[in-house]
Amino acid sequence: MNTKNANNKKNPLILVACFSLGILIGASGMYLYFQVKPSPLFDFDSKTVQKITIRHSNQRITTAEKDEIQEIIQLFNDFNYESTEALEPAMGWEYCADIQTATGITWIFFEEDCVRIYQPDGSSVKYYSPGYFQNLIQSLTY
């Protein structure tokens, strides 16, 4: 009888441990599923883009080729950032993409690892994604 009583005491402990583990796994899954993801910074329609000029210092590369436009627009639309940095008012940028449509030009300031969006007061926010634009920058031949 002693063995039976010991087994009966272990069974509730095992059930409680399994139940607790199930709750922990479920809660972790819910957290990951419902975690708020930042919305995309860009949502361009490449069909409306007439040309793109990428500037760096005093150099420019312009393309009106639909395949190249689609590739560059897709790169900006797919940009997801891992962190941000708010900056005091200051001027300056590394690269600038001038995206021209029939309604005007949108400027996107970027570096190898970030996009910089200026606010009306001159301050800006950098959105970081390490190395994201490295291939684009390396493909530029001025």
PDB file of C-alpha atoms in Angstrom:
ATOM      1  CA  MET A   1       0.000   0.000   0.000  1.00  0.00           C
ATOM      2  CA  ASN A   2       2.865   2.389   0.627  1.00  0.00           C
ATOM      3  CA  THR A   3       3.840   2.387  -3.044  1.00  0.00           C
ATOM      4  CA  LYS A   4       0.283   3.200  -4.116  1.00  0.00           C
ATOM      5  CA  ASN A   5       0.090   6.229  -1.769  1.00  0.00           C
ATOM      6  CA  ALA A   6       3.432   7.563  -3.050  1.00  0.00           C
ATOM      7  CA  ASN A   7       2.260   7.242  -6.681  1.00  0.00           C
ATOM      8  CA  ASN A   8      -1.000   9.026  -5.850  1.00  0.00           C
ATOM      9  CA  LYS A   9       0.953  11.968  -4.394  1.00  0.00           C
ATOM     10  CA  LYS A  10       3.198  12.225  -7.496  1.00  0.00           C
ATOM     11  CA  ASN A  11       0.344  12.218 -10.020  1.00  0.00           C
ATOM     12  CA  PRO A  12      -1.142  15.580  -8.910  1.00  0.00           C
ATOM     13  CA  LEU A  13       2.336  17.147  -8.949  1.00  0.00           C
ATOM     14  CA  ILE A  14       2.944  15.927 -12.495  1.00  0.00           C
ATOM     15  CA  LEU A  15      -0.463  17.214 -13.578  1.00  0.00           C
ATOM     16  CA  VAL A  16       0.176  20.627 -12.024  1.00  0.00           C
ATOM     17  CA  ALA A  17       3.625  20.821 -13.673  1.00  0.00           C
ATOM     18  CA  CYS A  18       2.224  19.863 -17.095  1.00  0.00           C
ATOM     19  CA  PHE A  19      -0.669  22.312 -16.725  1.00  0.00           C
ATOM     20  CA  SER A  20       1.724  25.115 -15.728  1.00  0.00           C
ATOM     21  CA  LEU A  21       4.005  24.339 -18.657  1.00  0.00           C
ATOM     22  CA  GLY A  22       1.022  24.398 -21.023  1.00  0.00           C
ATOM     23  CA  ILE A  23      -0.086  27.796 -19.687  1.00  0.00           C
ATOM     24  CA  LEU A  24       3.457  29.169 -20.093  1.00  0.00           C
ATOM     25  CA  ILE A  25       3.772  27.903 -23.669  1.00  0.00           C
ATOM     26  CA  GLY A  26       0.298  29.222 -24.551  1.00  0.00           C
ATOM     27  CA  ALA A  27       0.997  32.643 -23.063  1.00  0.00           C
ATOM     28  CA  SER A  28       4.321  32.870 -24.921  1.00  0.00           C
ATOM     29  CA  GLY A  29       2.637  31.956 -28.177  1.00  0.00           C
ATOM     30  CA  MET A  30      -0.110  34.539 -27.653  1.00  0.00           C
ATOM     31  CA  TYR A  31       2.474  37.222 -26.882  1.00  0.00           C
ATOM     32  CA  LEU A  32       4.410  36.499 -30.068  1.00  0.00           C
ATOM     33  CA  TYR A  33       1.254  36.304 -32.186  1.00  0.00           C
ATOM     34  CA  PHE A  34      -0.255  39.553 -30.924  1.00  0.00           C
ATOM     35  CA  GLN A  35       2.976  41.492 -30.520  1.00  0.00           C
ATOM     36  CA  VAL A  36       2.573  44.911 -32.101  1.00  0.00           C
ATOM     37  CA  LYS A  37       4.724  45.236 -35.176  1.00  0.00           C
ATOM     38  CA  PRO A  38       5.675  48.647 -36.536  1.00  0.00           C
ATOM     39  CA  SER A  39       3.784  49.666 -39.620  1.00  0.00           C
ATOM     40  CA  PRO A  40       5.808  49.999 -42.824  1.00  0.00           C
ATOM     41  CA  LEU A  41       7.351  53.410 -43.431  1.00  0.00           C
ATOM     42  CA  PHE A  42       6.642  53.312 -47.167  1.00  0.00           C
ATOM     43  CA  ASP A  43       3.872  52.115 -49.440  1.00  0.00           C
ATOM     44  CA  PHE A  44       4.790  53.273 -52.934  1.00  0.00           C
ATOM     45  CA  ASP A  45       3.133  51.966 -56.090  1.00  0.00           C
ATOM     46  CA  SER A  46       5.988  51.375 -58.526  1.00  0.00           C
ATOM     47  CA  LYS A  47       3.575  51.771 -61.474  1.00  0.00           C
ATOM     48  CA  THR A  48       3.103  55.454 -60.623  1.00  0.00           C
ATOM     49  CA  VAL A  49       6.823  56.214 -60.376  1.00  0.00           C
ATOM     50  CA  GLN A  50       8.244  57.954 -63.455  1.00  0.00           C
ATOM     51  CA  LYS A  51      11.890  58.029 -62.407  1.00  0.00           C
ATOM     52  CA  ILE A  52      14.196  57.693 -59.423  1.00  0.00           C
ATOM     53  CA  THR A  53      17.339  59.710 -58.835  1.00  0.00           C
ATOM     54  CA  ILE A  54      19.761  58.632 -56.125  1.00  0.00           C
ATOM     55  CA  ARG A  55      22.084  61.373 -54.916  1.00  0.00           C
ATOM     56  CA  HIS A  56      25.284  61.152 -52.902  1.00  0.00           C
ATOM     57  CA  SER A  57      27.427  64.270 -52.361  1.00  0.00           C
ATOM     58  CA  ASN A  58      27.457  65.941 -55.773  1.00  0.00           C
ATOM     59  CA  GLN A  59      26.866  62.718 -57.717  1.00  0.00           C
ATOM     60  CA  ARG A  60      23.568  61.485 -59.199  1.00  0.00           C
ATOM     61  CA  ILE A  61      22.240  58.349 -60.812  1.00  0.00           C
ATOM     62  CA  THR A  62      18.825  58.502 -62.479  1.00  0.00           C
ATOM     63  CA  THR A  63      16.758  55.648 -63.825  1.00  0.00           C
ATOM     64  CA  ALA A  64      13.439  55.559 -65.650  1.00  0.00           C
ATOM     65  CA  GLU A  65      13.688  51.825 -66.376  1.00  0.00           C
ATOM     66  CA  LYS A  66      10.548  50.125 -65.058  1.00  0.00           C
ATOM     67  CA  ASP A  67      12.425  47.014 -63.831  1.00  0.00           C
ATOM     68  CA  GLU A  68      14.935  49.098 -61.884  1.00  0.00           C
ATOM     69  CA  ILE A  69      12.196  51.334 -60.487  1.00  0.00           C
ATOM     70  CA  GLN A  70      10.208  48.306 -59.337  1.00  0.00           C
ATOM     71  CA  GLU A  71      13.288  46.808 -57.646  1.00  0.00           C
ATOM     72  CA  ILE A  72      14.165  50.019 -55.785  1.00  0.00           C
ATOM     73  CA  ILE A  73      10.563  50.695 -54.767  1.00  0.00           C
ATOM     74  CA  GLN A  74      10.220  47.127 -53.486  1.00  0.00           C
ATOM     75  CA  LEU A  75      13.383  47.624 -51.425  1.00  0.00           C
ATOM     76  CA  PHE A  76      11.921  50.728 -49.742  1.00  0.00           C
ATOM     77  CA  ASN A  77       8.455  49.173 -49.298  1.00  0.00           C
ATOM     78  CA  ASP A  78       9.976  46.065 -47.653  1.00  0.00           C
ATOM     79  CA  PHE A  79      12.064  48.098 -45.202  1.00  0.00           C
ATOM     80  CA  ASN A  80      11.443  46.999 -41.602  1.00  0.00           C
ATOM     81  CA  TYR A  81      13.317  48.619 -38.767  1.00  0.00           C
ATOM     82  CA  GLU A  82      14.648  47.169 -35.549  1.00  0.00           C
ATOM     83  CA  SER A  83      15.185  50.378 -33.592  1.00  0.00           C
ATOM     84  CA  THR A  84      14.801  54.143 -33.813  1.00  0.00           C
ATOM     85  CA  GLU A  85      16.741  57.212 -32.737  1.00  0.00           C
ATOM     86  CA  ALA A  86      15.252  60.694 -32.342  1.00  0.00           C
ATOM     87  CA  LEU A  87      17.643  63.480 -33.353  1.00  0.00           C
ATOM     88  CA  GLU A  88      17.659  67.180 -32.618  1.00  0.00           C
ATOM     89  CA  PRO A  89      17.272  69.578 -35.547  1.00  0.00           C
ATOM     90  CA  ALA A  90      20.233  69.169 -37.871  1.00  0.00           C
ATOM     91  CA  MET A  91      20.816  69.017 -41.580  1.00  0.00           C
ATOM     92  CA  GLY A  92      22.807  66.537 -43.580  1.00  0.00           C
ATOM     93  CA  TRP A  93      22.314  63.187 -45.195  1.00  0.00           C
ATOM     94  CA  GLU A  94      24.362  60.421 -46.782  1.00  0.00           C
ATOM     95  CA  TYR A  95      22.116  59.312 -49.676  1.00  0.00           C
ATOM     96  CA  CYS A  96      18.838  60.656 -51.009  1.00  0.00           C
ATOM     97  CA  ALA A  97      16.387  58.903 -53.316  1.00  0.00           C
ATOM     98  CA  ASP A  98      14.185  61.322 -55.275  1.00  0.00           C
ATOM     99  CA  ILE A  99      11.079  59.364 -56.237  1.00  0.00           C
ATOM    100  CA  GLN A 100       9.208  61.242 -58.957  1.00  0.00           C
ATOM    101  CA  THR A 101       5.553  60.645 -59.783  1.00  0.00           C
ATOM    102  CA  ALA A 102       3.034  62.710 -61.740  1.00  0.00           C
ATOM    103  CA  THR A 103       2.018  64.451 -58.506  1.00  0.00           C
ATOM    104  CA  GLY A 104       5.499  65.401 -57.258  1.00  0.00           C
ATOM    105  CA  ILE A 105       8.755  64.209 -55.756  1.00  0.00           C
ATOM    106  CA  THR A 106       9.223  62.322 -52.497  1.00  0.00           C
ATOM    107  CA  TRP A 107      12.676  62.416 -50.915  1.00  0.00           C
ATOM    108  CA  ILE A 108      13.920  59.459 -48.919  1.00  0.00           C
ATOM    109  CA  PHE A 109      17.115  60.032 -46.959  1.00  0.00           C
ATOM    110  CA  PHE A 110      19.009  56.857 -46.167  1.00  0.00           C
ATOM    111  CA  GLU A 111      22.315  55.366 -45.141  1.00  0.00           C
ATOM    112  CA  GLU A 112      23.667  51.830 -45.239  1.00  0.00           C
ATOM    113  CA  ASP A 113      21.740  50.877 -42.108  1.00  0.00           C
ATOM    114  CA  CYS A 114      18.882  53.358 -41.730  1.00  0.00           C
ATOM    115  CA  VAL A 115      16.244  55.662 -43.147  1.00  0.00           C
ATOM    116  CA  ARG A 116      16.049  59.220 -41.816  1.00  0.00           C
ATOM    117  CA  ILE A 117      12.710  61.025 -41.781  1.00  0.00           C
ATOM    118  CA  TYR A 118      12.753  64.762 -41.105  1.00  0.00           C
ATOM    119  CA  GLN A 119      10.033  66.510 -39.116  1.00  0.00           C
ATOM    120  CA  PRO A 120       8.716  70.029 -39.897  1.00  0.00           C
ATOM    121  CA  ASP A 121      10.764  71.502 -37.019  1.00  0.00           C
ATOM    122  CA  GLY A 122      14.034  70.157 -38.471  1.00  0.00           C
ATOM    123  CA  SER A 123      14.345  67.276 -36.038  1.00  0.00           C
ATOM    124  CA  SER A 124      14.434  63.777 -37.459  1.00  0.00           C
ATOM    125  CA  VAL A 125      14.061  60.128 -36.612  1.00  0.00           C
ATOM    126  CA  LYS A 126      16.419  57.431 -37.841  1.00  0.00           C
ATOM    127  CA  TYR A 127      14.883  54.008 -38.372  1.00  0.00           C
ATOM    128  CA  TYR A 128      17.601  51.349 -38.148  1.00  0.00           C
ATOM    129  CA  SER A 129      17.935  48.022 -39.899  1.00  0.00           C
ATOM    130  CA  PRO A 130      21.624  47.051 -39.914  1.00  0.00           C
ATOM    131  CA  GLY A 131      23.091  46.681 -43.401  1.00  0.00           C
ATOM    132  CA  TYR A 132      19.716  46.870 -45.164  1.00  0.00           C
ATOM    133  CA  PHE A 133      20.789  49.246 -47.944  1.00  0.00           C
ATOM    134  CA  GLN A 134      24.339  47.894 -48.276  1.00  0.00           C
ATOM    135  CA  ASN A 135      23.675  46.065 -51.564  1.00  0.00           C
ATOM    136  CA  LEU A 136      21.927  49.073 -53.099  1.00  0.00           C
ATOM    137  CA  ILE A 137      24.783  51.389 -52.129  1.00  0.00           C
ATOM    138  CA  GLN A 138      27.417  48.955 -53.436  1.00  0.00           C
ATOM    139  CA  SER A 139      25.558  48.623 -56.748  1.00  0.00           C
ATOM    140  CA  LEU A 140      25.658  52.367 -57.383  1.00  0.00           C
ATOM    141  CA  THR A 141      28.256  53.375 -59.945  1.00  0.00           C
ATOM    142  CA  TYR A 142      28.656  57.070 -60.374  1.00  0.00           C
TER     143      TYR A 142
END
